[in-house]
PDB file of C-alpha atoms in Angstrom:
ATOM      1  CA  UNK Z   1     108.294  -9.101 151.758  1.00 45.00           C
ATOM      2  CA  UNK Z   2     105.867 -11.499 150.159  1.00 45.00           C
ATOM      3  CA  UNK Z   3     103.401  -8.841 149.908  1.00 48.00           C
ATOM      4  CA  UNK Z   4     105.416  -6.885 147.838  1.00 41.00           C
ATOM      5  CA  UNK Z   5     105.649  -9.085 145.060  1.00 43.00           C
ATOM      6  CA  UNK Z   6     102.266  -9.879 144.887  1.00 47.00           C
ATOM      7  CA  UNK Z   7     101.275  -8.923 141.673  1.00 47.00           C
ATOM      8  CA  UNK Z   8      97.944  -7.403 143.459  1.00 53.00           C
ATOM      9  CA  UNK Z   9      99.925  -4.834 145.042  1.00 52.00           C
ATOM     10  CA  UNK Z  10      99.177  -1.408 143.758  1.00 56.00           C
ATOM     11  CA  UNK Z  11     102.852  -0.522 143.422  1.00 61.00           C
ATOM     12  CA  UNK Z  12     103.077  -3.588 140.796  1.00 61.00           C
ATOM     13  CA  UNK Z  13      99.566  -3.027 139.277  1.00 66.00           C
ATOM     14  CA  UNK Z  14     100.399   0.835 138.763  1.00 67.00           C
ATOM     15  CA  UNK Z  15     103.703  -0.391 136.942  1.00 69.00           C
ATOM     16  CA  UNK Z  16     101.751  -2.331 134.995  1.00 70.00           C
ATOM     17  CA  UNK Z  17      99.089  -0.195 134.091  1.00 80.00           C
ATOM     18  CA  UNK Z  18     102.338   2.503 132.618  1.00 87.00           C
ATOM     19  CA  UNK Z  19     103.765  -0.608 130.291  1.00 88.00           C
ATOM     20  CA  UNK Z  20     100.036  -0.833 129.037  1.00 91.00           C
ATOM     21  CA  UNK Z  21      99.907   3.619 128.753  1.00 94.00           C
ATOM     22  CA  UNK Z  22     103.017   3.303 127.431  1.00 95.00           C
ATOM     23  CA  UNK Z  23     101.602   0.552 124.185  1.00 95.00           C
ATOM     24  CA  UNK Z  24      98.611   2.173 123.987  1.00 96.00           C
ATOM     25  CA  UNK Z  25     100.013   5.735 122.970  1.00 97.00           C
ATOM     26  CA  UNK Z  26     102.487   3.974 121.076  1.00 97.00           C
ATOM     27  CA  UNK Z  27      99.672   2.369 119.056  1.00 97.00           C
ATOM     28  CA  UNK Z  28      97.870   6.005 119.170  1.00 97.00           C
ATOM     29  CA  UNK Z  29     100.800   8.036 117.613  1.00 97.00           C
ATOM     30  CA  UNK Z  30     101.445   5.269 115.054  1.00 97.00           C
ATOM     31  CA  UNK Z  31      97.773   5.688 113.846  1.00 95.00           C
ATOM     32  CA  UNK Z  32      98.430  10.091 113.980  1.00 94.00           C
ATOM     33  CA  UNK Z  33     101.151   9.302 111.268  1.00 92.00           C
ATOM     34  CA  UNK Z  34      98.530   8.580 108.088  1.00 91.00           C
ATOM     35  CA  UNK Z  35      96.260  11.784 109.297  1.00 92.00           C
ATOM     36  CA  UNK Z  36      93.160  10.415 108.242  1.00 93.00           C
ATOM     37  CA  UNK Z  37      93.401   7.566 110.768  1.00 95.00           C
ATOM     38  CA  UNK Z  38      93.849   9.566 113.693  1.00 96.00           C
ATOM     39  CA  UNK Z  39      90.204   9.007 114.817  1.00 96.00           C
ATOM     40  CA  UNK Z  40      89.850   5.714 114.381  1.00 96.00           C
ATOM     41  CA  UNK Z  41      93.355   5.994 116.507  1.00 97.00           C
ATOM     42  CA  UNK Z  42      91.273   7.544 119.276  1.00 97.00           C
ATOM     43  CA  UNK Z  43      88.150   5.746 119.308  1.00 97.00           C
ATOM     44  CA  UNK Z  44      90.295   2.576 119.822  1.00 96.00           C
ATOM     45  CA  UNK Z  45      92.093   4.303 122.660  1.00 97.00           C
ATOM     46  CA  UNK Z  46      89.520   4.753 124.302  1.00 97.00           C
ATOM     47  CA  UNK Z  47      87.545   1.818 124.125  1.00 95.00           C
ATOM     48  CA  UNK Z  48      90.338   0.306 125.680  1.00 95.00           C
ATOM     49  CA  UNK Z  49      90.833   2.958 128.496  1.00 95.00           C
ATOM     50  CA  UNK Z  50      87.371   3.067 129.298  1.00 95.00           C
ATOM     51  CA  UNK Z  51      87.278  -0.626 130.029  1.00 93.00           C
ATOM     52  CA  UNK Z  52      90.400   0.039 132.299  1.00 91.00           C
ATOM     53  CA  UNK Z  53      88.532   2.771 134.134  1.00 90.00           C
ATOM     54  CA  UNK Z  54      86.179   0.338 134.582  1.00 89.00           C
ATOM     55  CA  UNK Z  55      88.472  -2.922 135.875  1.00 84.00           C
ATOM     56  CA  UNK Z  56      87.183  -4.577 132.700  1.00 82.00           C
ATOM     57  CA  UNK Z  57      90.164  -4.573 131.306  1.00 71.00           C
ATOM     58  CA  UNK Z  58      91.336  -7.894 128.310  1.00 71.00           C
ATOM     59  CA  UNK Z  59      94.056  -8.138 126.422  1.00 82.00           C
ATOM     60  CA  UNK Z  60      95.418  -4.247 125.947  1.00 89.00           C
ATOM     61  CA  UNK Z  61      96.382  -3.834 121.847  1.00 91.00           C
ATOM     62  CA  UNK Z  62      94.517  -6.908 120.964  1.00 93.00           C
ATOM     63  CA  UNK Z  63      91.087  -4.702 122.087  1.00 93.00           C
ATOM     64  CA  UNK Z  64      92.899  -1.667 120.152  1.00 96.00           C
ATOM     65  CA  UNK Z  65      93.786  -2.902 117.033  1.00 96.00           C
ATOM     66  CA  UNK Z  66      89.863  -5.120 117.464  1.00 94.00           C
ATOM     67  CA  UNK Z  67      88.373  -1.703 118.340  1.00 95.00           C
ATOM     68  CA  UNK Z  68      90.061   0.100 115.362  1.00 96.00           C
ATOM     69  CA  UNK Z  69      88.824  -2.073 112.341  1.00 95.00           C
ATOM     70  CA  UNK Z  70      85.394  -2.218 113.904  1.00 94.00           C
ATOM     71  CA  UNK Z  71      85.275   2.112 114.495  1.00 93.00           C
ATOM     72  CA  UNK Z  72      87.339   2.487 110.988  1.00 95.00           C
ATOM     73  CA  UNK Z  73      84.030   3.248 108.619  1.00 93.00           C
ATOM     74  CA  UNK Z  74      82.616   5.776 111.190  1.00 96.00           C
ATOM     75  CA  UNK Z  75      85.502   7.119 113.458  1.00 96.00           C
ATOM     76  CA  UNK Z  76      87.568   8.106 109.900  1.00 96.00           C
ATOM     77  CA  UNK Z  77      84.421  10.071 108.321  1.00 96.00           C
ATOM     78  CA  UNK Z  78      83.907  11.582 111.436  1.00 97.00           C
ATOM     79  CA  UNK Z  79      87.374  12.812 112.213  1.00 97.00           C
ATOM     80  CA  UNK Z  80      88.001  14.224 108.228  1.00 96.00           C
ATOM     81  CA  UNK Z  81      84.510  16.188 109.293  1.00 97.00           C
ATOM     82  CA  UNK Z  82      86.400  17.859 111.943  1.00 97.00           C
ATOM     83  CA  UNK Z  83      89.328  18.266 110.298  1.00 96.00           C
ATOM     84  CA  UNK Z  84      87.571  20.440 107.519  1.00 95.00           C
ATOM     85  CA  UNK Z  85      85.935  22.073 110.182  1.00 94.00           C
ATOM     86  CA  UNK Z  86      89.231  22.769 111.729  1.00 93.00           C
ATOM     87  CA  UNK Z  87      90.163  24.348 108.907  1.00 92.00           C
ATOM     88  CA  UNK Z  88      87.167  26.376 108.458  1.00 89.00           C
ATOM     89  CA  UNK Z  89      87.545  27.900 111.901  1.00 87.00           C
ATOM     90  CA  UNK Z  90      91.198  28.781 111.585  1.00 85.00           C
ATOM     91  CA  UNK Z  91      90.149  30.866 108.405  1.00 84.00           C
ATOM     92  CA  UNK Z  92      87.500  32.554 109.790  1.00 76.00           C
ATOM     93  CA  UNK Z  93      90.162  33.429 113.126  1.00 75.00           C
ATOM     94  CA  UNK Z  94      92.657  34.628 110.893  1.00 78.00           C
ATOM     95  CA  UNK Z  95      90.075  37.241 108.938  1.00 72.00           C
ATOM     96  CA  UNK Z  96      88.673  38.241 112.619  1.00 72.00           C
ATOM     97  CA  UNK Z  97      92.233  39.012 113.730  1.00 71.00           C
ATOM     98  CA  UNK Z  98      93.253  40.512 110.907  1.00 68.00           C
ATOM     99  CA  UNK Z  99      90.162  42.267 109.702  1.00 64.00           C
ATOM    100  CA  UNK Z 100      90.164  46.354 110.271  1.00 64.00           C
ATOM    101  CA  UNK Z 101      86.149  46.415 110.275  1.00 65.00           C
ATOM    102  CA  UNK Z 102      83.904  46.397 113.214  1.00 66.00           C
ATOM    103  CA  UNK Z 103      82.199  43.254 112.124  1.00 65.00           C
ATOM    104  CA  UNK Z 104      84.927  41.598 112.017  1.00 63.00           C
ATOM    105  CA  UNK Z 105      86.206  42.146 115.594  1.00 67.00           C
ATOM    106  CA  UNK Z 106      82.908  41.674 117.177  1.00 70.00           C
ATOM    107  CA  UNK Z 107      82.531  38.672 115.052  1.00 74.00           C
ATOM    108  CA  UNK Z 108      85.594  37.217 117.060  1.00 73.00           C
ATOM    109  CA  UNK Z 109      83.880  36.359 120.118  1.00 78.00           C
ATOM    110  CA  UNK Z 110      81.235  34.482 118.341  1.00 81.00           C
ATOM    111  CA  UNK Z 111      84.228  32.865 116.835  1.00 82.00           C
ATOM    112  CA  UNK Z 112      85.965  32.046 120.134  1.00 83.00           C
ATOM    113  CA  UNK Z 113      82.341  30.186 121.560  1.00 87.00           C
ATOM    114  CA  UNK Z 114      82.605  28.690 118.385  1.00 90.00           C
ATOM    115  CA  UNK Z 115      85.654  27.208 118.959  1.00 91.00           C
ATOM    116  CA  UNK Z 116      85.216  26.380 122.717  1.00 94.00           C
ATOM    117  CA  UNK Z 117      81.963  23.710 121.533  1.00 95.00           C
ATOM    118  CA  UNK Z 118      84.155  22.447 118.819  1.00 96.00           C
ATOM    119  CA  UNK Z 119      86.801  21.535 121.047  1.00 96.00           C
ATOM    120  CA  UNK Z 120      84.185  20.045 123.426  1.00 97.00           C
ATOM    121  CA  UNK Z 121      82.430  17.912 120.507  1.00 97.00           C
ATOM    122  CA  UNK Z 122      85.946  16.863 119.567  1.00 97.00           C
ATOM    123  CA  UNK Z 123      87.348  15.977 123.021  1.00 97.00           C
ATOM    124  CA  UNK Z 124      83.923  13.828 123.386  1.00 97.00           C
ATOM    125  CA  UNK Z 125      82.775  12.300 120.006  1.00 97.00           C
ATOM    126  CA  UNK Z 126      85.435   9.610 119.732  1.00 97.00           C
ATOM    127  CA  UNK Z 127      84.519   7.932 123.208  1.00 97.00           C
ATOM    128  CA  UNK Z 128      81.402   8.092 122.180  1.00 97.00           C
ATOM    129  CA  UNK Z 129      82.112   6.530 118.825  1.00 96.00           C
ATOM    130  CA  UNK Z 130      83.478   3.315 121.302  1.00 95.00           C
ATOM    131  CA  UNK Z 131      80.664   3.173 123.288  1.00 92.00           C
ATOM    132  CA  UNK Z 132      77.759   3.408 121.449  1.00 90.00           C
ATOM    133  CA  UNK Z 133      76.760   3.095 117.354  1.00 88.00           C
ATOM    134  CA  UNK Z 134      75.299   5.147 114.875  1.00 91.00           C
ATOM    135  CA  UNK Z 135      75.095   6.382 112.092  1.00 93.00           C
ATOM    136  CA  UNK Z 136      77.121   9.790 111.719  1.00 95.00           C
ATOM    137  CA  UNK Z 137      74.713  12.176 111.708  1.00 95.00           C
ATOM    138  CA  UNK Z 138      73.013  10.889 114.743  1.00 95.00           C
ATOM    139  CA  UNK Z 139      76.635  11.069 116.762  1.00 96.00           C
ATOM    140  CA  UNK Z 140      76.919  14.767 116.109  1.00 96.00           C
ATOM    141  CA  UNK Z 141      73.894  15.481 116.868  1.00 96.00           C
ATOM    142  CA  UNK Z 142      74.041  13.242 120.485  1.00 96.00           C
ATOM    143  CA  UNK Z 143      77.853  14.386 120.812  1.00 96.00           C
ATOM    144  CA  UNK Z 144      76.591  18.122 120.931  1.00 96.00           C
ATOM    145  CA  UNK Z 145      73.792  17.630 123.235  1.00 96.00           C
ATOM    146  CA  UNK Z 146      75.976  15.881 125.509  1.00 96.00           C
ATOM    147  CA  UNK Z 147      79.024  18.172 125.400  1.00 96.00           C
ATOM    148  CA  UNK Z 148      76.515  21.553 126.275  1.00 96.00           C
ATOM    149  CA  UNK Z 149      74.909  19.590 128.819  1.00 96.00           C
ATOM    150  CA  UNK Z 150      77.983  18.340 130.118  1.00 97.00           C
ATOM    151  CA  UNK Z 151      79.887  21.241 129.568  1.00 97.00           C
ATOM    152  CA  UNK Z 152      82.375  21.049 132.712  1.00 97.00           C
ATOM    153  CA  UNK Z 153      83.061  17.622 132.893  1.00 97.00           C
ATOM    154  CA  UNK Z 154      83.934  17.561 129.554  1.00 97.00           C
ATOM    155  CA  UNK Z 155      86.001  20.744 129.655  1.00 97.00           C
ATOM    156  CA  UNK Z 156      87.809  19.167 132.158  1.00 97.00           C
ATOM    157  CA  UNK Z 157      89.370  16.222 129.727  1.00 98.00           C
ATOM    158  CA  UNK Z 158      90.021  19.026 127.872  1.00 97.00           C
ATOM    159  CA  UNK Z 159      92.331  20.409 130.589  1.00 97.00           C
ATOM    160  CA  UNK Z 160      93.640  16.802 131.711  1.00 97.00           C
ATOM    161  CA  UNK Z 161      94.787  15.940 127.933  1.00 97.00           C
ATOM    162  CA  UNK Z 162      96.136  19.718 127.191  1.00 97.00           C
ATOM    163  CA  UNK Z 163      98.197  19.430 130.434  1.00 97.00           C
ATOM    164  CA  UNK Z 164      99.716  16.324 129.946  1.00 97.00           C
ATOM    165  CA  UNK Z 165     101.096  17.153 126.615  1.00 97.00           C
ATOM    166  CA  UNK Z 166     101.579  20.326 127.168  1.00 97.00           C
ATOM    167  CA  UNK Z 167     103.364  19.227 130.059  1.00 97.00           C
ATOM    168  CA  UNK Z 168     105.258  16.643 128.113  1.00 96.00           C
ATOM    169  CA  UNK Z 169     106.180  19.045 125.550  1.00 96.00           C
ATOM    170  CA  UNK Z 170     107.678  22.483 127.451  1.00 97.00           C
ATOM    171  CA  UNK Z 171     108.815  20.823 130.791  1.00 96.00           C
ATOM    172  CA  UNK Z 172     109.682  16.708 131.042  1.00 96.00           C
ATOM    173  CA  UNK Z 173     109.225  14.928 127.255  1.00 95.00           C
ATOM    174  CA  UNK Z 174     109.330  11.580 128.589  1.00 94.00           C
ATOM    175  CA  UNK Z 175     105.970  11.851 129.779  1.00 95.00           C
ATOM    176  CA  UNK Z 176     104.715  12.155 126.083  1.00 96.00           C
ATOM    177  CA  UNK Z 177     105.698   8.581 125.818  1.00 95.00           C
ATOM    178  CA  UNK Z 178     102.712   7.778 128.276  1.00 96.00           C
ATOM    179  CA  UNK Z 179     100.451  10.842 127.867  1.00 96.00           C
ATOM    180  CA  UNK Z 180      98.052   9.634 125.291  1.00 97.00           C
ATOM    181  CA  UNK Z 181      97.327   6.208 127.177  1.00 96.00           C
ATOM    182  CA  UNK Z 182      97.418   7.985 130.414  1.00 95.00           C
ATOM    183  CA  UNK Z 183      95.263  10.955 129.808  1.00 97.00           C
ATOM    184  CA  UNK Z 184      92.646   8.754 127.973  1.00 97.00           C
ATOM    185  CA  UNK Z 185      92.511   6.623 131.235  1.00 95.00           C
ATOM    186  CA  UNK Z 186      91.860   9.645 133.651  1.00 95.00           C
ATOM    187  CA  UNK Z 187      89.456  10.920 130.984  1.00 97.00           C
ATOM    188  CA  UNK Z 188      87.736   7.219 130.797  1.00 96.00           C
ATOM    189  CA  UNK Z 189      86.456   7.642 134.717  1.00 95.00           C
ATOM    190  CA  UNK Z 190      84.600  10.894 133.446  1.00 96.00           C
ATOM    191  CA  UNK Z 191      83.670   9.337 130.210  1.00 97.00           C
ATOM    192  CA  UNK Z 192      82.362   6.645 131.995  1.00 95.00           C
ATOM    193  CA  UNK Z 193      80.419   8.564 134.349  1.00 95.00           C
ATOM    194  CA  UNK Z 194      78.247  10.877 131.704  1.00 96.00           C
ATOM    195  CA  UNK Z 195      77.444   7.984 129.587  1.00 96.00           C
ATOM    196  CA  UNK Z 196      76.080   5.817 132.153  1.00 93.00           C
ATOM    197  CA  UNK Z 197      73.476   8.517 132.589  1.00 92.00           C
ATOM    198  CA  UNK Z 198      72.668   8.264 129.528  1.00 91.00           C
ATOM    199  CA  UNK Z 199      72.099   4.178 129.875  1.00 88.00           C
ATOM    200  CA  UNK Z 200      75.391   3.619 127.336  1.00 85.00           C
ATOM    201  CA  UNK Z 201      76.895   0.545 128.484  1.00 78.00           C
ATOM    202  CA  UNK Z 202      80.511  -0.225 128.686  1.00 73.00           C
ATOM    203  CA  UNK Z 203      81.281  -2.232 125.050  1.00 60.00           C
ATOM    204  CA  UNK Z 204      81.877  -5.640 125.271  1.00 60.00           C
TER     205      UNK Z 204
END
């Protein structure tokens, strides 16, 4: 009986790690409700997750909100890049689909690849905003060398974070009250694993 309530105990240590999912996409969807913070948002989520992947975890939204001032001046630029380039995309979809011409249907498909390395870039800039620094330019450019030759491991935190929303949203919604913190965790140990073969070191 003593063993169970042993904070050490993986029952106790995996209730504890949900309180901390549970703050951290708290903190995440509070930063999603002024847009252009949304990045920042997720760099910070994931400098804390990554830690956690890691057992390096400190004190949970202390490292958040410490991470999100630091990431603010390149995390926000980055994230209003993508978010123009969002809007670019969905344009150019809407003409393809829509469009009665010949080039504009076979221009679809170089759409669609289009879309599939933008999602990749996006799924992996913003841990790599918390682990490393740059200047912006540089991060695309390493983000999108990274995400081609990492192409399934980062598809994969693609899948994780699509499924647990996805998930949260169409079958049980209480699960979107941990999915943020939770999917950025399981993301972290894959995160974790393509940097260090790059020689980026977990942040301090």
């Amino acid at each position: 009986m003593g063993r169970f309530f042993n904070l050490e105990n993986p029952i106790w240590r995996f209730i504890g790690n949900l309180a901390d999912f549970f703050f951290l996409s708290l903190c995440w969807y509070l930063c999603c409700i002024p847009v252009v913070t949304l990045g920042c948002g997720t760099s910070a989520l994931y400098y804390v997750t990554m830690k956690m992947a890691a057992n390096r975890e400190g004190y949970t939204l202390r490292s958040f909100w410490s991470a999100f001032k630091t990431d603010f001046r390149t995390a926000a630029p980055v994230w209003l890049l993508f978010l123009a380039a969002a809007l670019v995309l969905y344009a150019d979809f809407t003409w393809s689909l829509h469009g009665s011409s010949l080039f504009a249907r076979s221009m679809f498909i170089t759409f669609a690849v289009v879309l599939l390395l933008y999602v990749l870039c996006l799924s992996l800039i913003f841990p790599l905003i918390a682990r490393c620094e740059h200047t912006v330019p540089a991060l695309l450019k390493i983000c999108f060398a990274m995400s081609i030759r990492n192409f399934l491991p980062v598809l994969s935190t693609v899948i994780v974070t699509v499924a647990f929303f996805a998930f949260g949203l169409f079958v049980f919604w209480p699960v979107l009250l941990i999915a943020p913190g939770l999917s950025a965790y399981i993301n972290s140990f894959i995160y974790n694993r393509i940097f260090a073969g790059y020689g980026l070191n977990l942040p301090e």
